[in-house]
Coordinates of C-alpha atoms in Angstrom, one line a residue:
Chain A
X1 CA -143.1 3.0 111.1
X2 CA -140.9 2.6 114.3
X3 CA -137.5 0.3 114.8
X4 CA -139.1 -2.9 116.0
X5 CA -135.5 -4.9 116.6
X6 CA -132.5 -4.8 115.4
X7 CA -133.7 -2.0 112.7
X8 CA -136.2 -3.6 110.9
X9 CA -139.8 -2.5 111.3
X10 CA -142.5 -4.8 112.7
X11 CA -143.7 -5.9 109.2
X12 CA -140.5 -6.2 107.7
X13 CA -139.4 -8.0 110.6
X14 CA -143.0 -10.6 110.0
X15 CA -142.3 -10.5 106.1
X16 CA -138.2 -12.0 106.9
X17 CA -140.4 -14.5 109.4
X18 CA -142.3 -15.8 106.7
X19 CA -139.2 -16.3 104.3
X20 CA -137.5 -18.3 106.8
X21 CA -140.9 -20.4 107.3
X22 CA -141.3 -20.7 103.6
X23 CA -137.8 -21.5 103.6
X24 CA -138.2 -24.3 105.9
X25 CA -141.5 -25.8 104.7
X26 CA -140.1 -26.0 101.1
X27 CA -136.7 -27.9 102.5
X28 CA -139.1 -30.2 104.5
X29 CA -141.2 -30.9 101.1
X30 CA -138.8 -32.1 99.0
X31 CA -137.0 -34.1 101.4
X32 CA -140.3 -36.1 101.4
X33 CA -140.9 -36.0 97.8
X34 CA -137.7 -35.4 96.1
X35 CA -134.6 -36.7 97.7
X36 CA -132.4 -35.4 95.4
X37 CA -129.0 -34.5 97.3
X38 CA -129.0 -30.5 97.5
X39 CA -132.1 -29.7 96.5
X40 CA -133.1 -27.5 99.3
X41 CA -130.4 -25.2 98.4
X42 CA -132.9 -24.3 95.4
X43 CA -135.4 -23.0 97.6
X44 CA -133.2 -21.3 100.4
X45 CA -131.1 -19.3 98.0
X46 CA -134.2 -18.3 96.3
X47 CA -136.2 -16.9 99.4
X48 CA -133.2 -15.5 100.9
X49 CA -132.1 -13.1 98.2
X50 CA -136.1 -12.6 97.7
X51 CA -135.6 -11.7 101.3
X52 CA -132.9 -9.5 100.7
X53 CA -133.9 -7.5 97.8
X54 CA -137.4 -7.0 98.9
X55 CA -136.8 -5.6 102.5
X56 CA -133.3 -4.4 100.8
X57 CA -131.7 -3.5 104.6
X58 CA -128.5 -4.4 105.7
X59 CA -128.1 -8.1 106.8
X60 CA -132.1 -8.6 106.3
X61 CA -131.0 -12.3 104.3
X62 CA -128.9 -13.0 107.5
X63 CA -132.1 -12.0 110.4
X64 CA -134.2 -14.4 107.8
X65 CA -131.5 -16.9 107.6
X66 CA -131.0 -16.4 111.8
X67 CA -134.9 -16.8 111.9
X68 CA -135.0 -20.4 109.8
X69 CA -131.8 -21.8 111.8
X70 CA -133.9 -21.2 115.2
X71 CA -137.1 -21.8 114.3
X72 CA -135.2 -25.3 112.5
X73 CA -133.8 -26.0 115.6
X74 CA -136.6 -25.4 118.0
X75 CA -138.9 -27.6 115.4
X76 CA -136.4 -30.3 115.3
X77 CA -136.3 -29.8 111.2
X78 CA -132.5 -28.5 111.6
X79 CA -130.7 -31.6 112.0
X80 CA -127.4 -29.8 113.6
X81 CA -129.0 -28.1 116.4
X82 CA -127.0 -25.0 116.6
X83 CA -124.7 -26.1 114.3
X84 CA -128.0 -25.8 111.8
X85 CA -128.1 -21.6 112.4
X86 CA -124.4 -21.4 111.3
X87 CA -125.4 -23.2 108.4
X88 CA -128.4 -21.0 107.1
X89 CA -126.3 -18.4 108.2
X90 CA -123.0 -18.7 106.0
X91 CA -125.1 -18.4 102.7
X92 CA -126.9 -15.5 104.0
X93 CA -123.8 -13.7 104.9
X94 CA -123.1 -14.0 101.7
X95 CA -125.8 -12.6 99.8
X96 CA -125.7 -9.8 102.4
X97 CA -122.1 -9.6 101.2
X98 CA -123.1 -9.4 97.5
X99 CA -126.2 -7.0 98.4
X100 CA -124.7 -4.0 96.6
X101 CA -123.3 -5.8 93.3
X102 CA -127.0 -8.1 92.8
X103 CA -128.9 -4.2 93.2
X104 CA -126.3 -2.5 90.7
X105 CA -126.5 -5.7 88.2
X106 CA -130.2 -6.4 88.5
X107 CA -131.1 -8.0 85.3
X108 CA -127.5 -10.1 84.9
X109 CA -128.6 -13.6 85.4
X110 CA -125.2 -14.6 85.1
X111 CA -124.5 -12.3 88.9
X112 CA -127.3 -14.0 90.2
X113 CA -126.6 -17.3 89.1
X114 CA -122.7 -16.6 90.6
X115 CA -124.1 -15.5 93.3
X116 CA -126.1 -18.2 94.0
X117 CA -123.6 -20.9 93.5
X118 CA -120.9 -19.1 95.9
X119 CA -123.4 -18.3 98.7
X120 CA -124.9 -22.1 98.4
X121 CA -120.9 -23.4 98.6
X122 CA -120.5 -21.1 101.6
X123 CA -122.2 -23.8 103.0
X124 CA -119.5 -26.2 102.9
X125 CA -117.6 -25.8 105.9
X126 CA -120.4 -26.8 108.5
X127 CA -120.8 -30.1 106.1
X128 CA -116.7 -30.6 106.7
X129 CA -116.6 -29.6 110.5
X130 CA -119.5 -31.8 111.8
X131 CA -118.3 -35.3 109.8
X132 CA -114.6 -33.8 110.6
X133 CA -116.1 -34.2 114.6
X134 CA -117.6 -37.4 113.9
X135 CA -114.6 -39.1 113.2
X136 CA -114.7 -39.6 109.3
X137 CA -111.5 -39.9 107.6
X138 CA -110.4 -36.9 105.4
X139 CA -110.3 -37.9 102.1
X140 CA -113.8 -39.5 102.7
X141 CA -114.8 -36.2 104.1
X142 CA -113.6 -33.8 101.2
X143 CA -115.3 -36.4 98.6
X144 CA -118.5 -36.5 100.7
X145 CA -118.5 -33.0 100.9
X146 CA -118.3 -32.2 97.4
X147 CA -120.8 -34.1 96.4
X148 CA -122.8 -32.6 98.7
X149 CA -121.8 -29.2 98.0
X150 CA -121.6 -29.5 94.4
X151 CA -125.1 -30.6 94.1
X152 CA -126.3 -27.4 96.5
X153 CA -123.9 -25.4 94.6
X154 CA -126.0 -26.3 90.8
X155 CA -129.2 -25.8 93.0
X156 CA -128.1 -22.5 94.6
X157 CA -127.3 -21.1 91.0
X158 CA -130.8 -22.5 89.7
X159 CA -132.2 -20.8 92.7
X160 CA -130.9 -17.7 91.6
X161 CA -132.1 -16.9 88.4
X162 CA -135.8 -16.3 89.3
X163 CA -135.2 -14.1 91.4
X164 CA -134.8 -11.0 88.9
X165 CA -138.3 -11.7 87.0
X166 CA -139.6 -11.9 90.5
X167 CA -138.6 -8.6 91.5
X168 CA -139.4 -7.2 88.3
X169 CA -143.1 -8.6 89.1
X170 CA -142.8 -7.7 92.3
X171 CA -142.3 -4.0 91.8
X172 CA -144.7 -3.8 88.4
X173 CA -147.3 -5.0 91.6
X174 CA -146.2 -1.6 93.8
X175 CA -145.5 -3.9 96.4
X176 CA -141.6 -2.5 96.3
X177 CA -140.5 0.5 96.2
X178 CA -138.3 1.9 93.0
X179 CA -136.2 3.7 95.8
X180 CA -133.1 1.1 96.5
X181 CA -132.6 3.9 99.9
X182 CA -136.1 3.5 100.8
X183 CA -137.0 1.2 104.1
X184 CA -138.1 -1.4 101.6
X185 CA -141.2 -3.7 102.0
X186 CA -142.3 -2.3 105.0
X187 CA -141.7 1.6 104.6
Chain B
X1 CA -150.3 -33.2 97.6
X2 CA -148.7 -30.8 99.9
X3 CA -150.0 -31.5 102.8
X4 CA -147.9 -33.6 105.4
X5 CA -148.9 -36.5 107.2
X6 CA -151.0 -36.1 110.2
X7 CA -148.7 -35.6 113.8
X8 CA -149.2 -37.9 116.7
X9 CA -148.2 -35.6 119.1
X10 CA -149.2 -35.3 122.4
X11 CA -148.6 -31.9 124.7
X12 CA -146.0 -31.5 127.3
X13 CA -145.3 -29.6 130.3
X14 CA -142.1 -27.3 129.7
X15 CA -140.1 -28.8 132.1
X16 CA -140.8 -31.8 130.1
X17 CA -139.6 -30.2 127.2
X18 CA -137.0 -28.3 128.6
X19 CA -135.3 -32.0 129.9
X20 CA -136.3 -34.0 125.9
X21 CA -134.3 -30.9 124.9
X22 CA -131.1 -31.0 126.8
X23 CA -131.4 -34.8 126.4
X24 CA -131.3 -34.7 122.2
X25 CA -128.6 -32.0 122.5
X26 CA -126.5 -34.0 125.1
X27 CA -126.9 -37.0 123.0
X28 CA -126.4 -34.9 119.7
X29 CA -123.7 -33.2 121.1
X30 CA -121.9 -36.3 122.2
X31 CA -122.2 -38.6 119.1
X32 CA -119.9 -35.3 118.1
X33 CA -117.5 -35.1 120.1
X34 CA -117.0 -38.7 122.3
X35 CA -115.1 -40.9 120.4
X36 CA -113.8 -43.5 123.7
X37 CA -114.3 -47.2 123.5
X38 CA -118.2 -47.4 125.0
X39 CA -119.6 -44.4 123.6
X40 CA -121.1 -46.0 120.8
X41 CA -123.2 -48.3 122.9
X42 CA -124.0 -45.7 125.6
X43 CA -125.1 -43.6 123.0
X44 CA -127.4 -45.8 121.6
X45 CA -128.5 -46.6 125.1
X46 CA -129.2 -42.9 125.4
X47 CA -130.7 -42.7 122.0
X48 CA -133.2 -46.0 122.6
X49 CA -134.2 -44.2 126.1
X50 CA -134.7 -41.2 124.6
X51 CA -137.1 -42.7 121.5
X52 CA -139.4 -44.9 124.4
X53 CA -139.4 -41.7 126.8
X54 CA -141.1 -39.8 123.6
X55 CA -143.0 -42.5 122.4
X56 CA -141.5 -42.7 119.4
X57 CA -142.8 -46.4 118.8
X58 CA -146.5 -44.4 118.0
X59 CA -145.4 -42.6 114.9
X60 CA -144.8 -44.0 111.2
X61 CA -141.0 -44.3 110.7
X62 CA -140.9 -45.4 107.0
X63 CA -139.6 -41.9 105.6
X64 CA -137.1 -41.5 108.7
X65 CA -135.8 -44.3 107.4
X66 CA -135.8 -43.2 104.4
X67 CA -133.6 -40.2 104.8
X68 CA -131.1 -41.9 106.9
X69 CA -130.4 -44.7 103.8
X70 CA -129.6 -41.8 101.6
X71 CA -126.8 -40.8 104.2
X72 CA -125.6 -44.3 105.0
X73 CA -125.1 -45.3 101.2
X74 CA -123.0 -42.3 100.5
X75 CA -120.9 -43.0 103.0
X76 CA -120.3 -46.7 103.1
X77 CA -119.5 -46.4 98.7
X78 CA -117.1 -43.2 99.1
X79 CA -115.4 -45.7 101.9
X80 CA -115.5 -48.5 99.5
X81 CA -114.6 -46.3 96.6
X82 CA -111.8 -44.8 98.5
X83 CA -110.1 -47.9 100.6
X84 CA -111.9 -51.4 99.3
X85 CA -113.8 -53.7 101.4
X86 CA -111.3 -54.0 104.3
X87 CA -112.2 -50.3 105.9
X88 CA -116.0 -51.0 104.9
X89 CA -116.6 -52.0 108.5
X90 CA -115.2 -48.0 109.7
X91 CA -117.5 -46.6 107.0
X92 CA -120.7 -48.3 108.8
X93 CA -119.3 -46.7 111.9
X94 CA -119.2 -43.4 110.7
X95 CA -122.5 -44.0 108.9
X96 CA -123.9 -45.2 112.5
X97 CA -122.6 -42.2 114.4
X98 CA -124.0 -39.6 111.9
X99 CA -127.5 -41.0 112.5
X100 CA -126.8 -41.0 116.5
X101 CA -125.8 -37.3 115.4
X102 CA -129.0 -36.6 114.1
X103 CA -131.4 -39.3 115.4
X104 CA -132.2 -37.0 118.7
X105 CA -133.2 -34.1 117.0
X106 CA -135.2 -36.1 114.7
X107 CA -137.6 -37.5 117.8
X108 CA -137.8 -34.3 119.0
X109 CA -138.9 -32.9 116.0
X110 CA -141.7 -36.2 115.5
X111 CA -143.1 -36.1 118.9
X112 CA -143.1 -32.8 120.0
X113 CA -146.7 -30.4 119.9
X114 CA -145.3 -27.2 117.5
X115 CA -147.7 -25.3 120.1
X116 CA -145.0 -26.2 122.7
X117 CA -142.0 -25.7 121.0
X118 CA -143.7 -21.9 119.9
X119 CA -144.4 -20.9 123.8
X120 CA -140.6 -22.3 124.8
X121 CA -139.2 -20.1 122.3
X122 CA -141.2 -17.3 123.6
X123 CA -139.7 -17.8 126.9
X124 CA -136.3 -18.2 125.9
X125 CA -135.9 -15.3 123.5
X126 CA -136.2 -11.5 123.8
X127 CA -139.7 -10.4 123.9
X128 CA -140.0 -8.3 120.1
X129 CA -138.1 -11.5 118.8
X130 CA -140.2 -14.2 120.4
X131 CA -143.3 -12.0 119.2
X132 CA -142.3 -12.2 115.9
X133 CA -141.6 -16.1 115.3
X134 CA -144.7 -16.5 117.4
X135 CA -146.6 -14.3 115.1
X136 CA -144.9 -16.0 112.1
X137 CA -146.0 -19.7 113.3
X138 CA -149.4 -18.5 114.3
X139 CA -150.0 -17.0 110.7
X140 CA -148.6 -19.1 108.5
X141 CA -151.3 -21.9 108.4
X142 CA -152.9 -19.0 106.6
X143 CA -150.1 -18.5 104.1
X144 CA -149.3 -21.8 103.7
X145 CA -153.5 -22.5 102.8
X146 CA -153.9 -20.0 100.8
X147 CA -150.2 -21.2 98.8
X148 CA -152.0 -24.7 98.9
X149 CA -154.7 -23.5 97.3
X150 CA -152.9 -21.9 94.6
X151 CA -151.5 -25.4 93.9
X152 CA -154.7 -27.1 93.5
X153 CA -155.6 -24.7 91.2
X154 CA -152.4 -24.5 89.2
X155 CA -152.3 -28.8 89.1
X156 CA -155.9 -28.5 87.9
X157 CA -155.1 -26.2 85.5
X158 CA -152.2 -28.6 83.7
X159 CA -149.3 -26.8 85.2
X160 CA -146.3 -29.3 85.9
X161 CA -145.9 -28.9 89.6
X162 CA -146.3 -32.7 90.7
X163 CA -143.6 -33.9 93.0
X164 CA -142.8 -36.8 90.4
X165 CA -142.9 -33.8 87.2
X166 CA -140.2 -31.6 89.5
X167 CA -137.7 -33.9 89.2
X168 CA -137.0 -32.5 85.8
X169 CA -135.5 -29.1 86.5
X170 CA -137.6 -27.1 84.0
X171 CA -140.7 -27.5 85.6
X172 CA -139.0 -25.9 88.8
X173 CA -139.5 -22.6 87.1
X174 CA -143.2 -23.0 86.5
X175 CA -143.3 -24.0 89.9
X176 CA -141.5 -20.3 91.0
X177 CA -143.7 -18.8 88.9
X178 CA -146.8 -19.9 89.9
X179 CA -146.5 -20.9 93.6
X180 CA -143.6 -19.0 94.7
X181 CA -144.8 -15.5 93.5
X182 CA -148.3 -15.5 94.9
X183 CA -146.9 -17.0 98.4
X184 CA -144.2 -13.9 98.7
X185 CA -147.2 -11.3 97.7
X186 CA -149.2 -13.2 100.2
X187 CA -146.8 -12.7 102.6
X188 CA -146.0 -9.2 101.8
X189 CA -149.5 -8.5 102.4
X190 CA -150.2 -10.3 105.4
X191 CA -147.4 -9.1 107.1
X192 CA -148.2 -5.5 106.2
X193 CA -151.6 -6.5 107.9
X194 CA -150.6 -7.7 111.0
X195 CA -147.9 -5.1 111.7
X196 CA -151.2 -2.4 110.7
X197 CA -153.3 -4.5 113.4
X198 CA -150.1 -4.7 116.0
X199 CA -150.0 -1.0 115.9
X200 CA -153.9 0.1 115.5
X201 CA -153.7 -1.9 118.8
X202 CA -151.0 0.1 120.7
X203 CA -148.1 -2.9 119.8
X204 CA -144.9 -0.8 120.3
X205 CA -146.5 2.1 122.3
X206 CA -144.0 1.7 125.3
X207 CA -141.0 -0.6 126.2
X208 CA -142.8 -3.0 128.0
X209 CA -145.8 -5.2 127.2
X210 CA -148.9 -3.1 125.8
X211 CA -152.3 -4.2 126.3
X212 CA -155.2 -3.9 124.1
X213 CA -157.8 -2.6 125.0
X214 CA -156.5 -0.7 128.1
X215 CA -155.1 2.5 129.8
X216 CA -152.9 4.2 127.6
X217 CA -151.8 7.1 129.7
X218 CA -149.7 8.8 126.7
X219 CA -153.0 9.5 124.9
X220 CA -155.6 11.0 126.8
X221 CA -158.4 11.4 123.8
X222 CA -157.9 7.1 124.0
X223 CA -157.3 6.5 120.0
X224 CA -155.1 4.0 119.4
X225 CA -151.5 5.5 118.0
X226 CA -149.3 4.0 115.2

């Protein structure tokens, strides 16, 4: 099927539109049931690399992560306003980065679980620039921050390691292709 | 279980919204960056105007409050941690200006239709985009019953998936397993549905909006074209 933006197809462009919706309801669940500092880091690093790997197109984790930060903002669910797209953004970057390594090392945990951790810490620097803006002292900040991060971080690696089996279902379904150089989900 | 509690939302013109919006970011914006000798109180002014002009007073506020104490506590025991009691009173600043920070986009969020928010972001982004988070919103009720249902069912059938049984990380995995696989096949599939119906119905066909059914003056025997 046809270009439908930026090079993805119409339903791989719908299928990264559901990630980032899945993405956000998952974030909004546990913040009500949960509240466990960096637990939503679980669920985003999971459905972006699902994201990823299934459409398996350049920057297909960032359009899903592009997708959450403005539907998160227009919902009101992303606390940072725009400041909340650069921070589902970072992560996806860098799963987009680590596209290549995660398809050549597809049943390592251990990649996906590095992976995880560094994309989810990638998140750190929106944490430090908006209390940095606010006024909070420095050392304050840098603890507050790793705390933060380090909890995300453990989540983003635990987010990770599903994500192989998944595939591995995934395909064993047909609903992938075996083709890495295929147009992916929606070829 | 994974339902939410009910909105009391009530609709808006877009102007209406348009103003709410600027207003949050302004005040969002401004907790931020303004740092002079009133712009604590005027920003709570603006905040307190902003909550009435919404009617925030109408909607349960026990789990806003909630997330804010989670924020608050970290921040007034790293100060104490850090400095003693004497800097406490700069860490309940801090604390205070991080919910200013996030208050307005928190009332927008609680008193805003999601019908009204979807048809602003239609008008603000390009068309194919806007179509495709529209899409995504309208469709995802159906998703999200259909993952809902699958919970039910998995809860019924002993699986560990309670919100007090995923506090224990292990139980996470059964949750991937059994919820988070069906809803990305669901969504595999329904998005290769709609993009079938989108095109069966001429979605694509030219540049500009396509309507179905209509003329289509690039196929004269009048079958729709993928």
């Amino acid at each position: 099927m046809r270009n439908h933006m930026f090079g993805f197809t119409l339903q791989e462009s719908l299928f990264l539109g559901f990630c980032s919706l899945l993405i956000l309801s998952t974030k909004l669940l546990l913040r009500l049931h949960l509240k466990v500092p960096g637990h939503s880091m679980f669920f985003l690093i999971l459905f972006l690399m699902l994201a990823a790997l299934c459409v398996r197109k350049s920057w297909s984790a960032t359009m899903a992560a592009v997708m959450a930060g403005l539907l998160g903002m227009f919902t009101g669910s992303g606390k940072l306003g725009p400041l909340g797209i650069v921070s589902y953004m970072l992560p996806a970057l860098v799963i987009d980065f680590c596209m290549p390594f995660l398809e050549r090392h597809r049943k390592n945990l251990l990649a996906f679980a590095c992976v995880g951790l560094v994309a989810a810490g990638a998140r750190a620097p929106v944490s430090l620039f908006s209390e940095w803006m606010i006024g909070m002292d420095v050392q304050v900040l840098l603890m507050s921050t790793a705390i933060k991060t380090g909890g995300g971080m453990i989540f983003g690696a635990l987010g990770a390691l599903p994500v192989p089996a998944l595939l591995t279902k995934l395909e064993a379904r047909g609903l992938l292709p075996n083709n890495p150089k295929n147009s992916g989900a929606a070829s | 279980m994974l339902s939410g509690a009910p909105r009391h939302t009530s609709r808006v013109s877009q102007a209406q919204l348009v103003i709410r919006m600027a207003s949050a970011m302004v005040l969002a914006l401004g907790a931020m960056l303004w740092h002079g000798q009133w712009s604590l109180t005027i920003l709570t002014l603006g905040t307190a105007t902003l909550a009435v002009a919404v009617g925030a007073h109408r909607h349960p506020w026990r789990r806003l409050v909630l997330v804010f104490i989670w924020q608050v506590v970290l921040i007034m025991a790293l100060y104490l941690l850090r400095y003693g009691v004497q800097r406490l009173p700069d860490g309940a600043l801090v604390a205070y200006r991080l919910i200013l920070l996030v208050l307005p986009g928190v009332l927008l969020m609680k008193t805003t239709h999601h019908g009204d928010m979807a048809r602003l972001l239609v008008r603000i982004l390009p068309a194919k985009v806007g179509f495709v988070l529209s899409t995504c919103v309208f469709f995802f009720p159906t998703l999200w019953s259909v993952t809902v249902q699958t919970y039910e069912s998995q809860v019924l059938r002993g699986a560990r998936i309670l919100p007090r049984e995923l506090i224990n990380p292990v139980n996470m995995g059964t949750l991937v397993r059994v919820i988070c696989l069906p809803a990305i096949v669901t969504s595999l599939a329904l998005a290769k549905d709609i993009a079938l119906a989108a095109h069966c119905r001429w979605y694509g066909l030219h540049p500009d909006r396509t309507v179905w059914p209509g003329h289509n003056p690039s196929n004269t025997t009048g079958e729709p074209r993928a």
